[in-house]
PDB file of C-alpha atoms and ligand atoms in Angstrom:
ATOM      1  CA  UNK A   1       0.000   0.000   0.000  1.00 93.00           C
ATOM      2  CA  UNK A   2       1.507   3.639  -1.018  1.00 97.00           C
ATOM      3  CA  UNK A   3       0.481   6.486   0.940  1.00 98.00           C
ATOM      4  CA  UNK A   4       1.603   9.745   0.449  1.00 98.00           C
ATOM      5  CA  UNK A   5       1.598  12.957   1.688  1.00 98.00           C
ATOM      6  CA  UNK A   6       0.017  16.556   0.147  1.00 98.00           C
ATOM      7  CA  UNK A   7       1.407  19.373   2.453  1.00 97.00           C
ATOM      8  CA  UNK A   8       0.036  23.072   1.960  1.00 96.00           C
ATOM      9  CA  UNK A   9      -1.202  26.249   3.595  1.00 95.00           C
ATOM     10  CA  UNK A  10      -4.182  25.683   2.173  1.00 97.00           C
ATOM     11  CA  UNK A  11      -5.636  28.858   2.965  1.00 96.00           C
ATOM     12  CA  UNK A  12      -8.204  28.580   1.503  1.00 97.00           C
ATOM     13  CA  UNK A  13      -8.157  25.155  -0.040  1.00 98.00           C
ATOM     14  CA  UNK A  14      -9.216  25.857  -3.515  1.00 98.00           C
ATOM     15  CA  UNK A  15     -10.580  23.759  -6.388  1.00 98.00           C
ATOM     16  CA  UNK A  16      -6.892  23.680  -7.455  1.00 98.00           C
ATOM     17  CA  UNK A  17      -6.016  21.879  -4.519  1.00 98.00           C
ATOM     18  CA  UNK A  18      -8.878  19.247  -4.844  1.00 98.00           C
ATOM     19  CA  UNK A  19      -7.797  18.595  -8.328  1.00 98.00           C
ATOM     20  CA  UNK A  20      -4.132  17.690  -6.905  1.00 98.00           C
ATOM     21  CA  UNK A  21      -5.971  15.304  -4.395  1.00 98.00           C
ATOM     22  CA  UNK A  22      -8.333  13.812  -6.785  1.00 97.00           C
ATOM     23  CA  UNK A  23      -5.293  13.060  -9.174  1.00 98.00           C
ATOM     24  CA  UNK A  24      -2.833  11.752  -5.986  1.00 98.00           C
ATOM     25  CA  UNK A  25      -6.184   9.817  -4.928  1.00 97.00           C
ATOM     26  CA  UNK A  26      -6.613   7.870  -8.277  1.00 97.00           C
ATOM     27  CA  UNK A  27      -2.589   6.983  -8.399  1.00 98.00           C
ATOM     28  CA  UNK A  28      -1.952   5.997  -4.921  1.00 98.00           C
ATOM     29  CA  UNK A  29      -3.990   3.945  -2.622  1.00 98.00           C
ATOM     30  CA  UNK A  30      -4.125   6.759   0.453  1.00 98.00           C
ATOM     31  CA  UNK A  31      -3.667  10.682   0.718  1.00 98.00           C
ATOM     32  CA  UNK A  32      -2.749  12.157   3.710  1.00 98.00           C
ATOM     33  CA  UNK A  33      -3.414  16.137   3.478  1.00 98.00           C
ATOM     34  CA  UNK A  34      -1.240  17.722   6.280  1.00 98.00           C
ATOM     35  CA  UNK A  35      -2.767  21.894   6.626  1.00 97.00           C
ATOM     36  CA  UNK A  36       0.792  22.733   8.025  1.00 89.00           C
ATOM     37  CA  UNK A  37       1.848  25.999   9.385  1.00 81.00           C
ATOM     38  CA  UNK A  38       4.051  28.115   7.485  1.00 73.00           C
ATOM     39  CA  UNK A  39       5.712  31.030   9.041  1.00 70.00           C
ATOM     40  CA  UNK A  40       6.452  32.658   5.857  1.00 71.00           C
ATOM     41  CA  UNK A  41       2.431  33.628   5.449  1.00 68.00           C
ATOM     42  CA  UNK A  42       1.421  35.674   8.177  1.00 69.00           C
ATOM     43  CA  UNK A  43      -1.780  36.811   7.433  1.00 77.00           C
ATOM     44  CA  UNK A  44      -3.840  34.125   7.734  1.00 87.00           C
ATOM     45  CA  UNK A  45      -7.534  34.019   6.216  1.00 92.00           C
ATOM     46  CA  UNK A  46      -8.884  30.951   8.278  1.00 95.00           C
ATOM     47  CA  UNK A  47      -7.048  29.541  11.188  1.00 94.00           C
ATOM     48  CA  UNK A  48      -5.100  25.833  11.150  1.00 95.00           C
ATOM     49  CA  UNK A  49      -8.339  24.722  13.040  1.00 95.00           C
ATOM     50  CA  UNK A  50     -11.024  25.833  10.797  1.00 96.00           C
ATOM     51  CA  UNK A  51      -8.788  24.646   7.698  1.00 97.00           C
ATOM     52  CA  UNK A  52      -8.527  20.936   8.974  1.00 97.00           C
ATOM     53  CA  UNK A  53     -12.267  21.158   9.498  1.00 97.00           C
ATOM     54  CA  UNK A  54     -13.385  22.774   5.956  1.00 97.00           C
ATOM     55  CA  UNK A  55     -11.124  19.992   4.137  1.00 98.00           C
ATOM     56  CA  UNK A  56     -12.397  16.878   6.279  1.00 98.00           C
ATOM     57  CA  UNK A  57     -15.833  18.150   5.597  1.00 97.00           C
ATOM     58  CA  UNK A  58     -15.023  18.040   2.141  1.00 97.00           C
ATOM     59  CA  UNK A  59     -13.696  14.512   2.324  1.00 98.00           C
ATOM     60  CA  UNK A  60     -15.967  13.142   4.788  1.00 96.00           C
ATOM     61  CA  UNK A  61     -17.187  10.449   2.591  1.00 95.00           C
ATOM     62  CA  UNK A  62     -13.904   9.325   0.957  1.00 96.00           C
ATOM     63  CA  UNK A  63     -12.303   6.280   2.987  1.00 95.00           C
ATOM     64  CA  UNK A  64      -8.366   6.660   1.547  1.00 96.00           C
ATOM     65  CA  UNK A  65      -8.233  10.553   1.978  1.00 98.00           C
ATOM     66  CA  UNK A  66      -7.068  11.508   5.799  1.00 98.00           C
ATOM     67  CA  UNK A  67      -6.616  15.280   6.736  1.00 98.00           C
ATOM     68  CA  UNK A  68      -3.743  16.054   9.516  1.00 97.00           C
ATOM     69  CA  UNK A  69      -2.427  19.246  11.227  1.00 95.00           C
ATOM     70  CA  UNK A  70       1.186  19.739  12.177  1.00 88.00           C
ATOM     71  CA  UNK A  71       3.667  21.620  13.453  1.00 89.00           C
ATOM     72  CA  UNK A  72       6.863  21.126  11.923  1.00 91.00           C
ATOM     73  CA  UNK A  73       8.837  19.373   8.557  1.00 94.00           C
ATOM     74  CA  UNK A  74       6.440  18.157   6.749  1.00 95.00           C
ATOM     75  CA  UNK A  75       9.087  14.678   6.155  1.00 97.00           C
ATOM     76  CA  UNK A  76       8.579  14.075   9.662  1.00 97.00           C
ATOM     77  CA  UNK A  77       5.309  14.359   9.400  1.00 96.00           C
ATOM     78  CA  UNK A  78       5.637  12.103   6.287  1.00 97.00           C
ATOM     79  CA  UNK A  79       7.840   9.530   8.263  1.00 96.00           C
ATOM     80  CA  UNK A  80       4.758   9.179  10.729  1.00 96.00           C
ATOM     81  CA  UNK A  81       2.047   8.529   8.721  1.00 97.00           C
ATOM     82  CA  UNK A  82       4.399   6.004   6.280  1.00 97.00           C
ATOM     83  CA  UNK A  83       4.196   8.042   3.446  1.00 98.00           C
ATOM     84  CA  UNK A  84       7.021   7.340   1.001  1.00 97.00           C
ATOM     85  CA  UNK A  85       6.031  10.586  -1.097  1.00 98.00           C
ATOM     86  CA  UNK A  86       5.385  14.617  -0.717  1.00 98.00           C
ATOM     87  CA  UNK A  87       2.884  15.176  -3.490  1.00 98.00           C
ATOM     88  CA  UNK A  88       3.046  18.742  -4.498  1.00 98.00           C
ATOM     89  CA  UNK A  89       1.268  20.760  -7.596  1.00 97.00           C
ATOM     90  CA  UNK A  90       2.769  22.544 -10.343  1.00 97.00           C
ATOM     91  CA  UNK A  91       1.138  24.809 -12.227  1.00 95.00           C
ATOM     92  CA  UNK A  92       4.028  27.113 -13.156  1.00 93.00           C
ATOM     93  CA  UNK A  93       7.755  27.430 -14.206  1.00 93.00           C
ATOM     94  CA  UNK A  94       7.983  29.319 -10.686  1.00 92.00           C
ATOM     95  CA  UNK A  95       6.446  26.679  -9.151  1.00 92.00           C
ATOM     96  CA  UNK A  96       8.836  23.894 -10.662  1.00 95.00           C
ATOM     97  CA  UNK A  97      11.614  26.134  -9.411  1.00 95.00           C
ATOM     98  CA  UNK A  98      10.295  26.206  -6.125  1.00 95.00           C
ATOM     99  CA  UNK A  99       9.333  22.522  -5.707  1.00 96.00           C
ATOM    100  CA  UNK A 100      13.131  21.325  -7.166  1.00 97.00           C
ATOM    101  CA  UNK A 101      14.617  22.963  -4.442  1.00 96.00           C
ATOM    102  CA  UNK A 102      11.911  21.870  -1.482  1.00 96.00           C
ATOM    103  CA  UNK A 103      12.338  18.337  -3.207  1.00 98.00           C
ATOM    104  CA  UNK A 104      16.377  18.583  -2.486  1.00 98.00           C
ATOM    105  CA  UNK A 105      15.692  19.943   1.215  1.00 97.00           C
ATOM    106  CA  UNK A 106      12.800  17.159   1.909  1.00 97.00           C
ATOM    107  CA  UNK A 107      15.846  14.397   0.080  1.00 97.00           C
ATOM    108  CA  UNK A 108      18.672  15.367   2.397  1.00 98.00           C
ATOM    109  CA  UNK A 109      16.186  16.149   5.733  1.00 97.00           C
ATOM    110  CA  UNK A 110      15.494  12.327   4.952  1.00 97.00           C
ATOM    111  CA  UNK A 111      17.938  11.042   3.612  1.00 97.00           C
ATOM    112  CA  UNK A 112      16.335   9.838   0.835  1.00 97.00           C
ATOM    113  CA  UNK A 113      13.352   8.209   2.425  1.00 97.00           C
ATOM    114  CA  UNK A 114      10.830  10.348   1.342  1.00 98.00           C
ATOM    115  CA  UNK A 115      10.546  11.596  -2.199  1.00 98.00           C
ATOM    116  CA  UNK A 116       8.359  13.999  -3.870  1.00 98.00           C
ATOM    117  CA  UNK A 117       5.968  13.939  -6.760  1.00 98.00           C
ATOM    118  CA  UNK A 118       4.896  16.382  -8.782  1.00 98.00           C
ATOM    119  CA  UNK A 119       1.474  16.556 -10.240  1.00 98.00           C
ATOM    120  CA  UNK A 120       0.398  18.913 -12.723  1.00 97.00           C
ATOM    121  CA  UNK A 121      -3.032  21.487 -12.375  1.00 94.00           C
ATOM    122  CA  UNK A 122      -5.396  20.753 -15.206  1.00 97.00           C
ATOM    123  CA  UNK A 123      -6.032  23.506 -17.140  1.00 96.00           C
ATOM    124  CA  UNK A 124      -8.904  25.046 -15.725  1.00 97.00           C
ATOM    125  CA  UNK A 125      -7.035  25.292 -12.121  1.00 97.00           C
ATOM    126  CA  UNK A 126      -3.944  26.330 -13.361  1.00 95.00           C
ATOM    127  CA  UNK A 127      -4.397  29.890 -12.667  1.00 96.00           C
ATOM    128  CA  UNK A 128      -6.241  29.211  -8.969  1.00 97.00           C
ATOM    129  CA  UNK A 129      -4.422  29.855  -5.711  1.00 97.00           C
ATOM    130  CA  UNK A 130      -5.197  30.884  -2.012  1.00 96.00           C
ATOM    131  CA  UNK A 131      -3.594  33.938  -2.844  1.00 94.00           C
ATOM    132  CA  UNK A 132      -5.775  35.218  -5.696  1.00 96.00           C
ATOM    133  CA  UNK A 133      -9.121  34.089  -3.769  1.00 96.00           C
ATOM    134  CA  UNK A 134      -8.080  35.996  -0.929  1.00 95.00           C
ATOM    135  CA  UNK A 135      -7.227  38.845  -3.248  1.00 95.00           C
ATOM    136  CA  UNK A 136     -10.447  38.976  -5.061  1.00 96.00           C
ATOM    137  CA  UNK A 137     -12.787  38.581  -2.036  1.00 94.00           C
ATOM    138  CA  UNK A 138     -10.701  41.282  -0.748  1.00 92.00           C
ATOM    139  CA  UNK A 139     -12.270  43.160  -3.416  1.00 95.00           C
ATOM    140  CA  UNK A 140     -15.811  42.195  -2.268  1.00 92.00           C
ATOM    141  CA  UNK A 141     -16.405  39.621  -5.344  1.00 95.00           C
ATOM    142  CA  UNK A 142     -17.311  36.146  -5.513  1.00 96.00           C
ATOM    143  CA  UNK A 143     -15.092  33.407  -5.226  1.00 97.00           C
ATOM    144  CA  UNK A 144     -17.657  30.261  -5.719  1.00 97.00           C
ATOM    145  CA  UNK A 145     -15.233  29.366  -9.125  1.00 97.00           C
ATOM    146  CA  UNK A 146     -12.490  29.138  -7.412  1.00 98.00           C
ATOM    147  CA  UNK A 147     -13.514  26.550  -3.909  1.00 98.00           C
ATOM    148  CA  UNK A 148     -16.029  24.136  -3.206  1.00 98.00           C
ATOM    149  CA  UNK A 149     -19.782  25.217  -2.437  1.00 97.00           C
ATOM    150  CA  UNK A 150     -18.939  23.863   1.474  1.00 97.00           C
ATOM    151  CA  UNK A 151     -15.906  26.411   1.909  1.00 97.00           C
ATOM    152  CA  UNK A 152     -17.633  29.260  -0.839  1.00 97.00           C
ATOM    153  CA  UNK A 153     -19.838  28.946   2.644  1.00 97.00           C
ATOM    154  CA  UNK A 154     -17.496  29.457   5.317  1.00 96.00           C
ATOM    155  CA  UNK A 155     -15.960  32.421   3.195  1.00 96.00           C
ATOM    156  CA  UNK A 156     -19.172  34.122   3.359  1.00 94.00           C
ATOM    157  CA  UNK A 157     -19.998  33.234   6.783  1.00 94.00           C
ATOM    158  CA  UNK A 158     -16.390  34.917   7.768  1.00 90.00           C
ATOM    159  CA  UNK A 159     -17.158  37.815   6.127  1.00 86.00           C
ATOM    160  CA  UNK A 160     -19.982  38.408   7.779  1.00 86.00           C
ATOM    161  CA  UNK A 161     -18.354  38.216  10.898  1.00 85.00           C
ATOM    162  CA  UNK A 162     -15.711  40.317  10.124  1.00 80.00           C
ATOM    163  CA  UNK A 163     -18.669  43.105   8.759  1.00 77.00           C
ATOM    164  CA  UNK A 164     -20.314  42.733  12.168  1.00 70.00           C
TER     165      UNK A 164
HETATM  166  P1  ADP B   1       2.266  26.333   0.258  1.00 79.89           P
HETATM  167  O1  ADP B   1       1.846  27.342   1.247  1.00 79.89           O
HETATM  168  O2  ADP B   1       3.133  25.233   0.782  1.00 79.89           O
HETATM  169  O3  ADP B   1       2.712  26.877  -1.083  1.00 79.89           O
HETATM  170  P2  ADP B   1      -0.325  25.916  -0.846  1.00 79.89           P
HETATM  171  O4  ADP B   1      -1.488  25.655  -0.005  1.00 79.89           O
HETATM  172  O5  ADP B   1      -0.254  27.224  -1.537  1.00 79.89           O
HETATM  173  O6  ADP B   1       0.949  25.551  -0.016  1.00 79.89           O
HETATM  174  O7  ADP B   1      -0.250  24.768  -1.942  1.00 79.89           O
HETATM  175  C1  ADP B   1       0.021  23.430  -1.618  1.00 79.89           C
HETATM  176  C2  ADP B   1       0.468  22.739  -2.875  1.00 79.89           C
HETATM  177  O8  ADP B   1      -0.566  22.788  -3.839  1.00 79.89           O
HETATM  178  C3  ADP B   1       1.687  23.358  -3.552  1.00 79.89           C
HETATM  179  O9  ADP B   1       2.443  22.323  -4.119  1.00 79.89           O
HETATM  180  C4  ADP B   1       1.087  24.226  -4.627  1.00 79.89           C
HETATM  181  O10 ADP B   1       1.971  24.391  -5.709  1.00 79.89           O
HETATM  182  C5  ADP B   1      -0.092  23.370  -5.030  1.00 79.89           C
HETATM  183  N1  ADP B   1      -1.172  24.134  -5.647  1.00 79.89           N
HETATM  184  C6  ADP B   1      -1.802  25.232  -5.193  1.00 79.89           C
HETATM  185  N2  ADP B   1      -2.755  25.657  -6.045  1.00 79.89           N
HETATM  186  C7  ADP B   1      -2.713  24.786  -7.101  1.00 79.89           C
HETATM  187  C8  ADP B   1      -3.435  24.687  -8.347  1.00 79.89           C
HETATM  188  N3  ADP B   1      -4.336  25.572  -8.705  1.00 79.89           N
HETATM  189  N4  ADP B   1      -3.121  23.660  -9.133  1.00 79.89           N
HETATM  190  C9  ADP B   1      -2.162  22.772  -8.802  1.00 79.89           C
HETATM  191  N5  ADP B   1      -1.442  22.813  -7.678  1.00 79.89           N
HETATM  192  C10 ADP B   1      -1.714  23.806  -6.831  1.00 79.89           C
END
């Protein structure tokens, strides 16, 4: 059995990141999605908790995908959940340049156990990240074409808190 692992901010988990799942999901026999912090992004839309809960919502249903939390490297992480992969997406040149070097770092922090794969965004997602759905609902439009119906809902429902 191969199980491997999808690390990400995920914040928000778009439909770019479910099409990276639903390809890992069809190759390999189990998915662990780790919503890991990363220092780097400091603004965060939805917290670590609310994250975890949006995407197991999402997967409720679906036996051989598991969402995790954790605090650290995300081969550790890997290492405990026997995953002999980091599945990451590209959609981009930049993001092949990024994900060469992570895939070096994640090689040497161990030592060659786990490896990463690279799966590509279909078309239509290509363009999607957390980034630009934050940016356009900063903007007060709708982001339903960019996440599931389930978290479209939990956008709005933040909003409105935020509005009062
Ligand atoms: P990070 O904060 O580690 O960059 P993200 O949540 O932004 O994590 O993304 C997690 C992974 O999903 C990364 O490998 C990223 O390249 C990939 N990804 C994000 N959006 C898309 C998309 N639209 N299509 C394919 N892969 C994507």
């Amino acid at each position: 059995m191969t199980k491997v692992l999808y690390p990400g901010s995920f914040d928000p988990f778009t439909k770019g990141h479910a099409n990276i799942v639903e390809q890992a999901s069809y190759l390999f026999d189990e998915v662990v999605i780790a919503v890991l912090k990363n220092p780097s992004k400091r603004n965060s839309f939805f917290t670590i908790e609310e994250r975890v809960e949006m995407i197991k919502e999402l997967y409720s249903r679906i036996e051989n995908i598991k969402v995790v939390t954790f605090n650290g490297a995300a081969v550790d992480l890997a290492a405990l959940y026997e995953c002999k992969a980091i599945v990451r997406g590209i959609r981009s040149i930049t993001d092949t340049e990024a994900e060469i070097e992570l895939a070096h770092i994640n090689n040497d922090l161990s030592d060659k156990k786990v490896r990463t794969v690279c799966l590509f965004a279909d078309n239509e997602y290509q363009h999607f990240s957390s980034s630009i759905v934050k940016g356009i609902d900063a903007l007060d439009k709708s982001v339903s074409k960019y996440v599931e119906p389930s978290i479209h809902e939990k956008i709005m429902e933040k909003k409105m808190m935020r509005n009062g």
